[in-house]
């Protein structure tokens, strides 16, 4: 019973995004699609300017992403290598869309493998009563609109970002199980290094989490051998990763630092309105916070001694969440910036639920919680079913009527063919119609 339930939940998590692979690309998703799919026309001029911003007289115009370059190089070099460019111009818009979204979705599936490994520690318990509530709760978080929508976007926050996060989480989760000091040092250094392979703020948040754990440890009476040595190795890893990113492309790395400031300070935007707008996607963070506080109160001694790397993971998830919740930047309307935080929280809860004796809880409380979480999963499925049937976007511009968006693309392309005028439209048209001159307005 328990094995079947676990398999069913993971199939639900991994397969929920599949029906949306053909959802039309919107706005800046075209930037990433253009470099991810090898159409023979979409060839960046160098390894620094990787975003298509327009096309004039058939010549692509490129600019730098203004973020650390490595994730873009992964998209341009790795994703691109697996695409088949044959007869691209003859493909339907749906076929072009699937070709663009598929490598990002596959990356998301791979990102769940470390989570499954962490689940294996939790699911060693034999009886269904012991694992029923954790399994259902994992299903709730794994099917939340934030992770499902992020898995399909051709932006990298919800797939490559989640992969980096879960790999780091796996390393942090495994440290208390290892006895070899050199191996623990190497893994913590590697976790820090990986945290710096994405956006600037991910590494900053990781270093903040390590420093926060060090401060809490210094104020705690609990002691752990080699704590300071291990913690410093994590900091050095993040610093080394940041320097590596700076070395391979200093311009885009420094621009990423400037973007942190510009996103955090947008006086023309309403902070309260931005917060209210995000509520549907960040609601799962409420039960996450409740369970995290319960774990902190119950296991604080362990989290500041033998399992201090779990505290690093919790603080990393919290800083990533709080860092974005206080910004008014909405982008394309989908809060993909929270995806790494959700993945980190999911990993933390999985590795800590192993130590919770759920059978000691009152049966009525367990049953009510299970029913509540099952209802929430059904609400998720209802949202996805409605969005699929009604052809509504679950990613960029959430709720956008996709048929109307597709019709707008076709209309603009026909207008270009008739007049030859440069079209002011979003970058996705530059991917779909690679003979069309355009200026990006997104």
CSV table of C-alpha atoms in Angstrom, one decimal, residues 30-46 49-55 58-62 75-77 80-81 84-86 88-89 430-436:
chain,number,residue,atom,x,y,z
A,30,UNK,CA,11.0,33.6,-26.6
A,31,UNK,CA,14.4,34.8,-25.6
A,32,UNK,CA,15.2,31.4,-24.0
A,33,UNK,CA,13.4,29.3,-26.7
A,34,UNK,CA,15.5,30.9,-29.4
A,35,UNK,CA,18.8,29.8,-27.9
A,36,UNK,CA,17.5,26.5,-26.6
A,37,UNK,CA,16.2,25.1,-30.0
A,38,UNK,CA,18.8,24.8,-32.8
A,39,UNK,CA,17.0,26.0,-35.9
A,40,UNK,CA,20.3,26.8,-37.7
A,41,UNK,CA,19.1,30.4,-37.9
A,42,UNK,CA,19.3,31.1,-34.1
A,43,UNK,CA,23.0,31.4,-33.7
A,44,UNK,CA,24.3,33.8,-31.1
A,45,UNK,CA,27.3,35.9,-32.2
A,46,UNK,CA,29.3,35.1,-29.0
A,49,UNK,CA,25.2,38.3,-25.8
A,50,UNK,CA,22.6,35.5,-25.7
A,51,UNK,CA,19.2,37.2,-25.7
A,52,UNK,CA,17.4,38.1,-28.9
A,53,UNK,CA,16.0,41.6,-28.7
A,54,UNK,CA,15.0,42.1,-32.3
A,55,UNK,CA,15.6,41.5,-35.9
A,58,UNK,CA,16.7,39.4,-41.4
A,59,UNK,CA,19.7,40.1,-39.0
A,60,UNK,CA,19.3,39.1,-35.4
A,61,UNK,CA,20.0,41.7,-32.7
A,62,UNK,CA,21.5,40.3,-29.5
A,75,UNK,CA,20.7,26.4,-22.4
A,76,UNK,CA,22.6,27.5,-25.5
A,77,UNK,CA,25.2,24.7,-25.5
A,80,UNK,CA,20.5,23.2,-28.0
A,81,UNK,CA,22.6,20.1,-28.7
A,84,UNK,CA,16.5,18.7,-34.1
A,85,UNK,CA,16.2,21.7,-36.4
A,86,UNK,CA,15.0,19.8,-39.5
A,88,UNK,CA,11.5,24.0,-38.4
A,89,UNK,CA,9.7,26.4,-40.6
A,430,UNK,CA,11.0,36.1,-33.0
A,431,UNK,CA,11.2,32.4,-32.1
A,432,UNK,CA,8.1,31.3,-33.9
A,433,UNK,CA,8.6,33.3,-37.1
A,434,UNK,CA,12.3,33.5,-37.8
A,435,UNK,CA,12.0,35.4,-41.0
A,436,UNK,CA,10.1,38.3,-39.4
